[in-house]
Structures are given as structure tokens and as C-alpha cells.
CSV table of N, CA, C and O in Angstrom, one decimal:
chain,number,residue,atom,x,y,z
A,1,GLN,N,-11.6,-11.6,-4.8
A,1,GLN,CA,-10.3,-11.1,-4.7
A,1,GLN,C,-10.3,-10.0,-3.7
A,1,GLN,O,-11.2,-9.2,-3.6
A,2,LEU,N,-9.2,-10.0,-2.9
A,2,LEU,CA,-9.1,-9.0,-1.8
A,2,LEU,C,-8.7,-7.7,-2.4
A,2,LEU,O,-7.8,-7.5,-3.2
A,3,GLN,N,-9.5,-6.6,-2.0
A,3,GLN,CA,-9.2,-5.3,-2.3
A,3,GLN,C,-9.1,-4.5,-1.0
A,3,GLN,O,-9.9,-4.7,-0.1
A,4,LEU,N,-8.2,-3.5,-1.0
A,4,LEU,CA,-8.0,-2.7,0.2
A,4,LEU,C,-8.1,-1.2,-0.2
A,4,LEU,O,-7.5,-0.8,-1.2
A,5,VAL,N,-8.7,-0.5,0.6
A,5,VAL,CA,-8.9,1.0,0.4
A,5,VAL,C,-8.6,1.7,1.7
A,5,VAL,O,-9.2,1.5,2.7
A,6,GLU,N,-7.6,2.6,1.6
A,6,GLU,CA,-7.2,3.4,2.8
A,6,GLU,C,-8.0,4.7,2.8
A,6,GLU,O,-8.3,5.2,1.7
A,7,SER,N,-8.2,5.2,3.9
A,7,SER,CA,-8.8,6.6,4.1
A,7,SER,C,-8.3,7.1,5.4
A,7,SER,O,-7.8,6.4,6.3
A,8,GLY,N,-8.5,8.4,5.6
A,8,GLY,CA,-8.2,9.1,6.8
A,8,GLY,C,-7.0,10.0,6.8
A,8,GLY,O,-6.7,10.7,7.8
A,9,GLY,N,-6.2,9.9,5.8
A,9,GLY,CA,-5.1,10.8,5.7
A,9,GLY,C,-5.5,12.3,5.6
A,9,GLY,O,-6.6,12.6,5.3
A,10,GLY,N,-4.5,13.1,5.8
A,10,GLY,CA,-4.7,14.5,5.7
A,10,GLY,C,-3.5,15.3,6.2
A,10,GLY,O,-2.4,14.8,6.4
A,11,LEU,N,-3.8,16.6,6.4
A,11,LEU,CA,-2.8,17.5,6.9
A,11,LEU,C,-3.0,17.7,8.4
A,11,LEU,O,-4.2,18.0,8.8
A,12,VAL,N,-2.0,17.6,9.2
A,12,VAL,CA,-2.1,17.8,10.6
A,12,VAL,C,-0.9,18.4,11.2
A,12,VAL,O,0.2,18.3,10.6
A,13,GLN,N,-1.0,19.2,12.2
A,13,GLN,CA,0.1,19.9,12.9
A,13,GLN,C,0.9,18.9,13.7
A,13,GLN,O,0.3,17.9,14.2
A,14,PRO,N,2.2,19.1,13.9
A,14,PRO,CA,2.9,18.3,14.9
A,14,PRO,C,2.2,18.2,16.2
A,14,PRO,O,1.7,19.2,16.7
A,15,GLY,N,2.2,17.0,16.8
A,15,GLY,CA,1.5,16.8,18.0
A,15,GLY,C,0.0,16.4,17.8
A,15,GLY,O,-0.6,15.9,18.8
A,16,GLY,N,-0.5,16.5,16.6
A,16,GLY,CA,-1.9,16.2,16.4
A,16,GLY,C,-2.1,14.7,16.1
A,16,GLY,O,-1.2,13.9,16.3
A,17,SER,N,-3.3,14.3,15.8
A,17,SER,CA,-3.7,12.9,15.6
A,17,SER,C,-4.5,12.7,14.3
A,17,SER,O,-5.1,13.6,13.8
A,18,LEU,N,-4.3,11.5,13.8
A,18,LEU,CA,-5.1,11.1,12.7
A,18,LEU,C,-5.5,9.6,12.9
A,18,LEU,O,-4.7,8.9,13.6
A,19,ARG,N,-6.6,9.2,12.3
A,19,ARG,CA,-7.0,7.8,12.4
A,19,ARG,C,-7.1,7.3,10.9
A,19,ARG,O,-8.0,7.8,10.2
A,20,LEU,N,-6.3,6.4,10.6
A,20,LEU,CA,-6.4,5.8,9.2
A,20,LEU,C,-7.2,4.6,9.3
A,20,LEU,O,-7.2,3.8,10.2
A,21,SER,N,-7.9,4.3,8.2
A,21,SER,CA,-8.8,3.1,8.0
A,21,SER,C,-8.4,2.4,6.8
A,21,SER,O,-8.1,3.0,5.8
A,22,CYS,N,-8.4,1.1,6.9
A,22,CYS,CA,-8.1,0.2,5.7
A,22,CYS,C,-9.3,-0.7,5.6
A,22,CYS,O,-9.5,-1.6,6.5
A,23,ALA,N,-10.1,-0.5,4.6
A,23,ALA,CA,-11.3,-1.3,4.5
A,23,ALA,C,-11.1,-2.4,3.4
A,23,ALA,O,-10.6,-2.1,2.3
A,24,ALA,N,-11.3,-3.6,3.8
A,24,ALA,CA,-11.1,-4.7,3.0
A,24,ALA,C,-12.4,-5.2,2.4
A,24,ALA,O,-13.5,-5.1,3.0
A,25,SER,N,-12.4,-5.6,1.1
A,25,SER,CA,-13.6,-6.2,0.5
A,25,SER,C,-13.1,-7.3,-0.4
A,25,SER,O,-12.0,-7.5,-0.7
A,26,GLY,N,-14.1,-8.2,-0.7
A,26,GLY,CA,-13.9,-9.3,-1.5
A,26,GLY,C,-13.7,-10.6,-0.8
A,26,GLY,O,-14.3,-11.6,-1.2
A,27,VAL,N,-13.0,-10.6,0.3
A,27,VAL,CA,-12.8,-11.8,1.2
A,27,VAL,C,-12.8,-11.3,2.6
A,27,VAL,O,-12.6,-10.2,3.0
A,28,SER,N,-13.0,-12.3,3.5
A,28,SER,CA,-12.9,-12.1,4.9
A,28,SER,C,-11.4,-11.9,5.3
A,28,SER,O,-10.5,-12.3,4.6
A,29,LEU,N,-11.2,-11.2,6.4
A,29,LEU,CA,-9.9,-11.0,6.9
A,29,LEU,C,-9.4,-12.3,7.7
A,29,LEU,O,-8.2,-12.3,8.1
A,30,ASP,N,-10.2,-13.3,7.8
A,30,ASP,CA,-9.7,-14.5,8.5
A,30,ASP,C,-8.4,-15.0,7.9
A,30,ASP,O,-8.2,-15.1,6.7
A,31,HIS,N,-7.5,-15.4,8.8
A,31,HIS,CA,-6.3,-16.0,8.4
A,31,HIS,C,-5.3,-15.1,7.6
A,31,HIS,O,-4.5,-15.5,6.9
A,32,LEU,N,-5.6,-13.8,7.8
A,32,LEU,CA,-4.7,-12.8,7.1
A,32,LEU,C,-3.9,-12.0,8.2
A,32,LEU,O,-4.3,-11.9,9.3
A,33,ALA,N,-2.9,-11.5,7.7
A,33,ALA,CA,-2.1,-10.4,8.5
A,33,ALA,C,-2.3,-9.2,7.7
A,33,ALA,O,-2.2,-9.1,6.5
A,34,ILE,N,-2.5,-8.1,8.4
A,34,ILE,CA,-2.7,-6.8,7.8
A,34,ILE,C,-1.7,-5.8,8.3
A,34,ILE,O,-1.4,-5.8,9.5
A,35,GLY,N,-1.2,-5.0,7.5
A,35,GLY,CA,-0.1,-4.0,8.0
A,35,GLY,C,-0.3,-2.7,7.4
A,35,GLY,O,-0.9,-2.5,6.3
A,36,TRP,N,0.2,-1.7,8.1
A,36,TRP,CA,0.3,-0.3,7.6
A,36,TRP,C,1.8,-0.1,7.3
A,36,TRP,O,2.7,-0.3,8.1
A,37,PHE,N,2.0,0.5,6.1
A,37,PHE,CA,3.3,0.8,5.6
A,37,PHE,C,3.3,2.3,5.2
A,37,PHE,O,2.3,2.8,4.8
A,38,ARG,N,4.5,2.9,5.2
A,38,ARG,CA,4.5,4.2,4.7
A,38,ARG,C,5.8,4.4,3.8
A,38,ARG,O,6.8,3.7,3.9
A,39,GLN,N,5.7,5.4,3.0
A,39,GLN,CA,6.7,5.7,2.0
A,39,GLN,C,6.9,7.2,1.8
A,39,GLN,O,5.9,7.9,1.6
A,40,VAL,N,8.1,7.6,2.0
A,40,VAL,CA,8.4,9.0,1.7
A,40,VAL,C,9.1,9.0,0.3
A,40,VAL,O,9.9,8.1,0.0
A,41,HIS,N,8.9,10.1,-0.4
A,41,HIS,CA,9.5,10.2,-1.7
A,41,HIS,C,11.0,10.0,-1.6
A,41,HIS,O,11.7,10.6,-0.8
A,42,GLY,N,11.5,9.2,-2.4
A,42,GLY,CA,13.0,8.9,-2.5
A,42,GLY,C,13.4,7.9,-1.5
A,42,GLY,O,14.6,7.6,-1.4
A,43,THR,N,12.5,7.3,-0.7
A,43,THR,CA,12.9,6.2,0.2
A,43,THR,C,12.1,5.0,0.0
A,43,THR,O,11.1,5.0,-0.7
A,44,GLU,N,12.6,3.9,0.5
A,44,GLU,CA,11.9,2.6,0.4
A,44,GLU,C,10.7,2.6,1.4
A,44,GLU,O,10.7,3.2,2.4
A,45,ARG,N,9.7,1.9,1.0
A,45,ARG,CA,8.5,1.7,1.8
A,45,ARG,C,8.9,1.0,3.1
A,45,ARG,O,9.7,0.0,3.1
A,46,GLU,N,8.4,1.4,4.3
A,46,GLU,CA,8.7,0.8,5.5
A,46,GLU,C,7.5,0.4,6.3
A,46,GLU,O,6.5,1.0,6.2
A,47,GLY,N,7.6,-0.7,7.0
A,47,GLY,CA,6.5,-1.2,7.8
A,47,GLY,C,6.3,-0.3,9.0
A,47,GLY,O,7.3,-0.1,9.8
A,48,VAL,N,5.1,0.0,9.3
A,48,VAL,CA,4.8,0.9,10.5
A,48,VAL,C,4.2,0.0,11.6
A,48,VAL,O,4.7,0.0,12.7
A,49,SER,N,3.2,-0.7,11.3
A,49,SER,CA,2.6,-1.6,12.2
A,49,SER,C,1.8,-2.7,11.5
A,49,SER,O,1.2,-2.4,10.5
A,50,CYS,N,1.9,-3.9,12.0
A,50,CYS,CA,1.2,-5.0,11.4
A,50,CYS,C,0.5,-5.8,12.5
A,50,CYS,O,0.9,-5.9,13.7
A,51,ILE,N,-0.6,-6.4,12.1
A,51,ILE,CA,-1.5,-7.1,13.0
A,51,ILE,C,-2.1,-8.4,12.4
A,51,ILE,O,-2.3,-8.4,11.2
A,52,SER,N,-2.2,-9.4,13.2
A,52,SER,CA,-2.9,-10.6,12.7
A,52,SER,C,-4.4,-10.4,12.8
A,52,SER,O,-4.9,-9.6,13.6
A,53,SER,N,-5.1,-11.2,12.0
A,53,SER,CA,-6.6,-11.0,12.0
A,53,SER,C,-7.2,-11.5,13.3
A,53,SER,O,-8.3,-11.0,13.7
A,54,SER,N,-6.5,-12.3,14.0
A,54,SER,CA,-6.9,-12.7,15.3
A,54,SER,C,-6.7,-11.7,16.4
A,54,SER,O,-7.2,-11.9,17.6
A,55,ASP,N,-6.0,-10.6,16.1
A,55,ASP,CA,-5.7,-9.5,17.0
A,55,ASP,C,-4.8,-9.9,18.2
A,55,ASP,O,-4.8,-9.3,19.2
A,56,ASP,N,-4.1,-11.0,18.1
A,56,ASP,CA,-3.3,-11.5,19.2
A,56,ASP,C,-1.8,-11.4,18.8
A,56,ASP,O,-0.9,-11.9,19.6
A,57,ASP,N,-1.5,-10.8,17.7
A,57,ASP,CA,-0.1,-10.7,17.3
A,57,ASP,C,0.1,-9.3,16.6
A,57,ASP,O,-0.5,-9.1,15.6
A,58,ILE,N,0.8,-8.4,17.3
A,58,ILE,CA,0.9,-7.0,16.8
A,58,ILE,C,2.4,-6.6,16.8
A,58,ILE,O,3.2,-7.0,17.8
A,59,TYR,N,2.8,-5.9,15.9
A,59,TYR,CA,4.1,-5.3,15.8
A,59,TYR,C,4.1,-3.8,15.5
A,59,TYR,O,3.3,-3.4,14.6
A,60,TYR,N,5.0,-3.1,16.1
A,60,TYR,CA,5.2,-1.7,15.8
A,60,TYR,C,6.6,-1.4,15.6
A,60,TYR,O,7.5,-1.9,16.3
A,61,ARG,N,6.9,-0.6,14.6
A,61,ARG,CA,8.3,-0.2,14.5
A,61,ARG,C,8.7,0.7,15.6
A,61,ARG,O,7.8,1.4,16.2
A,62,ASP,N,9.9,0.8,16.0
A,62,ASP,CA,10.3,1.5,17.2
A,62,ASP,C,9.9,2.9,17.2
A,62,ASP,O,9.6,3.5,18.2
A,63,SER,N,10.0,3.6,16.1
A,63,SER,CA,9.7,5.0,16.0
A,63,SER,C,8.3,5.4,16.3
A,63,SER,O,8.0,6.6,16.5
A,64,VAL,N,7.4,4.4,16.3
A,64,VAL,CA,6.0,4.8,16.5
A,64,VAL,C,5.4,4.2,17.8
A,64,VAL,O,4.3,4.4,18.2
A,65,LYS,N,6.2,3.4,18.5
A,65,LYS,CA,5.8,2.8,19.7
A,65,LYS,C,5.4,3.8,20.7
A,65,LYS,O,6.1,4.8,20.9
A,66,GLY,N,4.2,3.6,21.3
A,66,GLY,CA,3.7,4.5,22.3
A,66,GLY,C,2.9,5.6,21.7
A,66,GLY,O,2.2,6.4,22.4
A,67,ARG,N,2.9,5.8,20.4
A,67,ARG,CA,2.2,6.9,19.7
A,67,ARG,C,1.1,6.3,18.8
A,67,ARG,O,0.1,7.0,18.7
A,68,PHE,N,1.4,5.2,18.2
A,68,PHE,CA,0.4,4.6,17.2
A,68,PHE,C,-0.2,3.4,17.8
A,68,PHE,O,0.4,2.6,18.6
A,69,THR,N,-1.5,3.1,17.4
A,69,THR,CA,-2.2,2.0,17.8
A,69,THR,C,-2.9,1.3,16.6
A,69,THR,O,-3.7,2.0,16.0
A,70,ILE,N,-2.6,0.1,16.4
A,70,ILE,CA,-3.3,-0.6,15.3
A,70,ILE,C,-4.4,-1.5,15.9
A,70,ILE,O,-4.2,-2.0,17.0
A,71,SER,N,-5.5,-1.6,15.2
A,71,SER,CA,-6.6,-2.4,15.7
A,71,SER,C,-7.3,-2.9,14.5
A,71,SER,O,-7.2,-2.4,13.4
A,72,ILE,N,-8.1,-4.0,14.7
A,72,ILE,CA,-8.8,-4.6,13.7
A,72,ILE,C,-10.3,-4.9,14.1
A,72,ILE,O,-10.5,-5.3,15.2
A,73,ASP,N,-11.2,-4.7,13.2
A,73,ASP,CA,-12.6,-5.0,13.4
A,73,ASP,C,-12.9,-6.0,12.3
A,73,ASP,O,-13.2,-5.6,11.1
A,74,ASN,N,-13.0,-7.2,12.7
A,74,ASN,CA,-13.2,-8.3,11.7
A,74,ASN,C,-14.6,-8.2,11.1
A,74,ASN,O,-14.8,-8.6,10.0
A,75,THR,N,-15.6,-7.8,12.0
A,75,THR,CA,-17.0,-7.7,11.5
A,75,THR,C,-17.1,-6.7,10.3
A,75,THR,O,-17.7,-6.9,9.3
A,76,LYS,N,-16.4,-5.5,10.5
A,76,LYS,CA,-16.4,-4.5,9.5
A,76,LYS,C,-15.3,-4.7,8.5
A,76,LYS,O,-15.2,-3.9,7.5
A,77,ARG,N,-14.5,-5.7,8.7
A,77,ARG,CA,-13.4,-6.0,7.8
A,77,ARG,C,-12.5,-4.7,7.6
A,77,ARG,O,-12.2,-4.3,6.4
A,78,THR,N,-12.2,-4.1,8.7
A,78,THR,CA,-11.5,-2.8,8.6
A,78,THR,C,-10.3,-2.9,9.6
A,78,THR,O,-10.5,-3.3,10.8
A,79,VAL,N,-9.2,-2.4,9.2
A,79,VAL,CA,-8.1,-2.2,10.1
A,79,VAL,C,-7.8,-0.7,10.3
A,79,VAL,O,-7.8,0.0,9.3
A,80,TYR,N,-7.5,-0.3,11.5
A,80,TYR,CA,-7.3,1.1,11.8
A,80,TYR,C,-5.9,1.3,12.3
A,80,TYR,O,-5.3,0.4,12.9
A,81,LEU,N,-5.5,2.5,12.1
A,81,LEU,CA,-4.2,3.0,12.7
A,81,LEU,C,-4.4,4.3,13.3
A,81,LEU,O,-4.6,5.3,12.6
A,82,GLN,N,-4.5,4.3,14.6
A,82,GLN,CA,-4.6,5.6,15.4
A,82,GLN,C,-3.3,6.1,15.6
A,82,GLN,O,-2.4,5.5,16.2
A,83,MET,N,-3.0,7.3,15.1
A,83,MET,CA,-1.7,8.0,15.1
A,83,MET,C,-1.9,9.2,16.0
A,83,MET,O,-2.6,10.2,15.7
A,84,ASN,N,-1.2,9.2,17.1
A,84,ASN,CA,-1.1,10.3,18.1
A,84,ASN,C,0.3,10.9,18.1
A,84,ASN,O,1.2,10.3,17.7
A,85,SER,N,0.3,12.1,18.7
A,85,SER,CA,1.6,12.8,18.8
A,85,SER,C,2.4,12.8,17.5
A,85,SER,O,3.6,12.4,17.5
A,86,LEU,N,1.8,13.1,16.5
A,86,LEU,CA,2.4,13.0,15.2
A,86,LEU,C,3.6,14.0,15.0
A,86,LEU,O,3.6,15.1,15.6
A,87,LYS,N,4.6,13.5,14.3
A,87,LYS,CA,5.9,14.2,14.1
A,87,LYS,C,6.0,14.5,12.6
A,87,LYS,O,5.4,13.8,11.8
A,88,ASP,N,6.9,15.4,12.3
A,88,ASP,CA,7.2,15.7,10.9
A,88,ASP,C,7.7,14.5,10.2
A,88,ASP,O,7.4,14.3,9.0
A,89,THR,N,8.4,13.6,10.9
A,89,THR,CA,9.0,12.5,10.3
A,89,THR,C,7.9,11.4,10.0
A,89,THR,O,8.3,10.3,9.4
A,90,ASP,N,6.7,11.6,10.5
A,90,ASP,CA,5.7,10.6,10.2
A,90,ASP,C,5.0,10.9,8.8
A,90,ASP,O,4.2,10.1,8.3
A,91,THR,N,5.4,12.0,8.2
A,91,THR,CA,4.9,12.4,6.9
A,91,THR,C,5.2,11.3,5.9
A,91,THR,O,6.3,10.8,5.8
A,92,GLY,N,4.2,11.0,5.0
A,92,GLY,CA,4.4,10.0,4.0
A,92,GLY,C,3.1,9.5,3.4
A,92,GLY,O,2.0,9.9,3.9
A,93,VAL,N,3.2,8.7,2.4
A,93,VAL,CA,2.0,8.0,1.9
A,93,VAL,C,1.9,6.7,2.7
A,93,VAL,O,2.8,5.9,2.7
A,94,TYR,N,0.8,6.5,3.3
A,94,TYR,CA,0.5,5.3,4.1
A,94,TYR,C,-0.3,4.3,3.3
A,94,TYR,O,-1.3,4.6,2.7
A,95,TYR,N,0.2,3.1,3.2
A,95,TYR,CA,-0.4,2.0,2.5
A,95,TYR,C,-0.8,0.9,3.4
A,95,TYR,O,-0.1,0.6,4.4
A,96,CYS,N,-1.9,0.3,3.1
A,96,CYS,CA,-2.4,-0.9,3.8
A,96,CYS,C,-2.0,-2.1,2.9
A,96,CYS,O,-2.2,-2.1,1.7
A,97,GLY,N,-1.5,-3.1,3.5
A,97,GLY,CA,-1.2,-4.3,2.9
A,97,GLY,C,-1.7,-5.5,3.6
A,97,GLY,O,-1.9,-5.5,4.8
A,98,ALA,N,-1.9,-6.6,2.9
A,98,ALA,CA,-2.4,-7.8,3.5
A,98,ALA,C,-1.7,-9.0,2.9
A,98,ALA,O,-1.3,-9.0,1.7
A,99,THR,N,-1.6,-10.1,3.6
A,99,THR,CA,-1.0,-11.3,3.1
A,99,THR,C,-1.6,-12.5,4.0
A,99,THR,O,-2.0,-12.3,5.1
A,100,PRO,N,-1.6,-13.7,3.5
A,100,PRO,CA,-1.9,-14.8,4.3
A,100,PRO,C,-1.0,-14.8,5.6
A,100,PRO,O,0.1,-14.5,5.5
A,101,ALA,N,-1.6,-15.2,6.7
A,101,ALA,CA,-1.0,-14.9,8.0
A,101,ALA,C,0.4,-15.4,8.0
A,101,ALA,O,0.8,-16.6,7.7
A,102,VAL,N,1.3,-14.5,8.4
A,102,VAL,CA,2.7,-14.7,8.7
A,102,VAL,C,3.0,-14.0,10.0
A,102,VAL,O,2.2,-13.3,10.6
A,103,ASP,N,4.2,-14.2,10.4
A,103,ASP,CA,4.7,-13.5,11.6
A,103,ASP,C,4.6,-12.0,11.3
A,103,ASP,O,5.2,-11.6,10.3
A,104,VAL,N,4.0,-11.2,12.2
A,104,VAL,CA,3.7,-9.9,11.8
A,104,VAL,C,5.0,-9.0,11.9
A,104,VAL,O,5.1,-8.0,11.1
A,105,GLN,N,5.9,-9.4,12.7
A,105,GLN,CA,7.2,-8.7,12.7
A,105,GLN,C,7.9,-8.9,11.3
A,105,GLN,O,8.4,-7.9,10.7
A,106,ALA,N,7.9,-10.1,10.8
A,106,ALA,CA,8.4,-10.3,9.5
A,106,ALA,C,7.7,-9.6,8.4
A,106,ALA,O,8.3,-9.1,7.5
A,107,MET,N,6.4,-9.6,8.5
A,107,MET,CA,5.6,-8.9,7.6
A,107,MET,C,6.0,-7.4,7.5
A,107,MET,O,6.2,-6.9,6.4
A,108,CYS,N,6.1,-6.8,8.6
A,108,CYS,CA,6.5,-5.3,8.6
A,108,CYS,C,7.9,-5.1,8.2
A,108,CYS,O,8.2,-4.2,7.4
A,109,GLN,N,8.8,-5.9,8.7
A,109,GLN,CA,10.2,-5.7,8.4
A,109,GLN,C,10.6,-6.0,7.0
A,109,GLN,O,11.4,-5.4,6.4
A,110,LEU,N,10.0,-7.1,6.5
A,110,LEU,CA,10.3,-7.5,5.1
A,110,LEU,C,9.3,-7.0,4.1
A,110,LEU,O,9.4,-7.3,2.9
A,111,ARG,N,8.3,-6.3,4.5
A,111,ARG,CA,7.3,-5.7,3.6
A,111,ARG,C,6.6,-6.8,2.8
A,111,ARG,O,6.5,-6.7,1.6
A,112,ILE,N,6.1,-7.8,3.5
A,112,ILE,CA,5.4,-8.9,2.8
A,112,ILE,C,3.9,-8.6,2.7
A,112,ILE,O,3.2,-8.4,3.7
A,113,ALA,N,3.5,-8.5,1.5
A,113,ALA,CA,2.0,-8.3,1.3
A,113,ALA,C,1.7,-8.8,-0.1
A,113,ALA,O,2.5,-8.5,-1.1
A,114,SER,N,0.6,-9.5,-0.3
A,114,SER,CA,0.1,-9.9,-1.6
A,114,SER,C,-0.9,-9.0,-2.1
A,114,SER,O,-1.2,-9.0,-3.3
A,115,SER,N,-1.5,-8.1,-1.3
A,115,SER,CA,-2.4,-7.1,-1.7
A,115,SER,C,-2.1,-5.8,-1.1
A,115,SER,O,-1.7,-5.7,0.0
A,116,TRP,N,-2.3,-4.7,-1.9
A,116,TRP,CA,-2.0,-3.4,-1.4
A,116,TRP,C,-3.1,-2.4,-1.7
A,116,TRP,O,-3.8,-2.6,-2.8
A,117,GLY,N,-3.3,-1.5,-0.9
A,117,GLY,CA,-4.2,-0.4,-1.2
A,117,GLY,C,-3.5,0.7,-2.0
A,117,GLY,O,-2.4,0.6,-2.3
A,118,GLN,N,-4.3,1.7,-2.3
A,118,GLN,CA,-3.7,2.8,-3.2
A,118,GLN,C,-2.9,3.8,-2.4
A,118,GLN,O,-2.2,4.6,-3.0
A,119,GLY,N,-3.0,3.8,-1.1
A,119,GLY,CA,-2.3,4.8,-0.3
A,119,GLY,C,-3.1,6.0,0.1
A,119,GLY,O,-4.0,6.4,-0.7
A,120,THR,N,-2.8,6.6,1.2
A,120,THR,CA,-3.4,7.8,1.6
A,120,THR,C,-2.3,8.7,2.2
A,120,THR,O,-1.4,8.2,2.9
A,121,GLN,N,-2.3,9.9,1.8
A,121,GLN,CA,-1.3,10.9,2.2
A,121,GLN,C,-1.5,11.4,3.6
A,121,GLN,O,-2.5,11.9,3.9
A,122,VAL,N,-0.4,11.3,4.4
A,122,VAL,CA,-0.4,11.9,5.7
A,122,VAL,C,0.7,13.0,5.7
A,122,VAL,O,1.9,12.7,5.3
A,123,THR,N,0.4,14.2,6.0
A,123,THR,CA,1.3,15.3,6.0
A,123,THR,C,1.3,16.0,7.4
A,123,THR,O,0.2,16.4,7.8
A,124,VAL,N,2.4,16.0,8.0
A,124,VAL,CA,2.5,16.6,9.3
A,124,VAL,C,3.3,17.9,9.1
A,124,VAL,O,4.5,17.8,8.7
A,125,SER,N,2.7,19.0,9.4
A,125,SER,CA,3.4,20.3,9.0
A,125,SER,C,4.5,20.6,10.0
A,125,SER,O,4.5,20.1,11.1
A,126,SER,N,5.4,21.4,9.6
A,126,SER,CA,6.5,21.8,10.4
A,126,SER,C,6.1,23.0,11.3
A,126,SER,O,5.1,23.6,11.1
């Protein structure tokens, strides 16, 4: 069974950087799409960036384009989210999700995932 564990969250000043990791265990990432989602208290979870396991299909929501980079290491079965130039509005709980391969834009926009991690808190100070 696929299990996902996020790490790398923390407190950072605006303009700073964090690198989140999503470590998968139980199954290979083959034929999966993996995504990063975030949720602020009182709001719905939103897709941040999603990637296919083949690393040839990537989606970013508009608000993070040019600042965030998603990558995948199939050997280590880990997906990363490098977050640069962080803003206060990036604050939230970041979740890793996975699902059998689908269009990654659809995955992010429709929040499609059959497995979820526990989340890692990202706080960007004011």
C-alpha cells in the first residue's frame, strides 16, 4: 500500500526558501502522478504543483509559477517542492498526494488523489 510522508516545512521569512520532500513507500512511483497541495485554515485544499512519475508532465498554479519547482527522484521514490521567494500567502499546511497517472493539471485543479500524506506546516512570517 502506498504511504506518503512529507517533511521540510517550517518557519521562514518572506523572500526565503524551503524545500519540501514527499517520501513514498510501499509501492513504486511508476505510473503515478504526485502532487503538492496546501490548505489554509478555513479554506479548501488547493493544488500547488503536480507531476507525472515520468517527469514529462508538470503543472503549477499561477500564483507559484516562477517561484516553485517540483521534481521527482524515482530511485529514491521522493518528490520535492523547492519553494523560493516565499510570500505570506504561501503559508499553509502542505500535503503530498498521489493517484494513478492522470492529467496533472486535472489532478491539481480537481484535487485528485487516492493517497495523502499527513501534511507539513509551512509558515511564512509577516
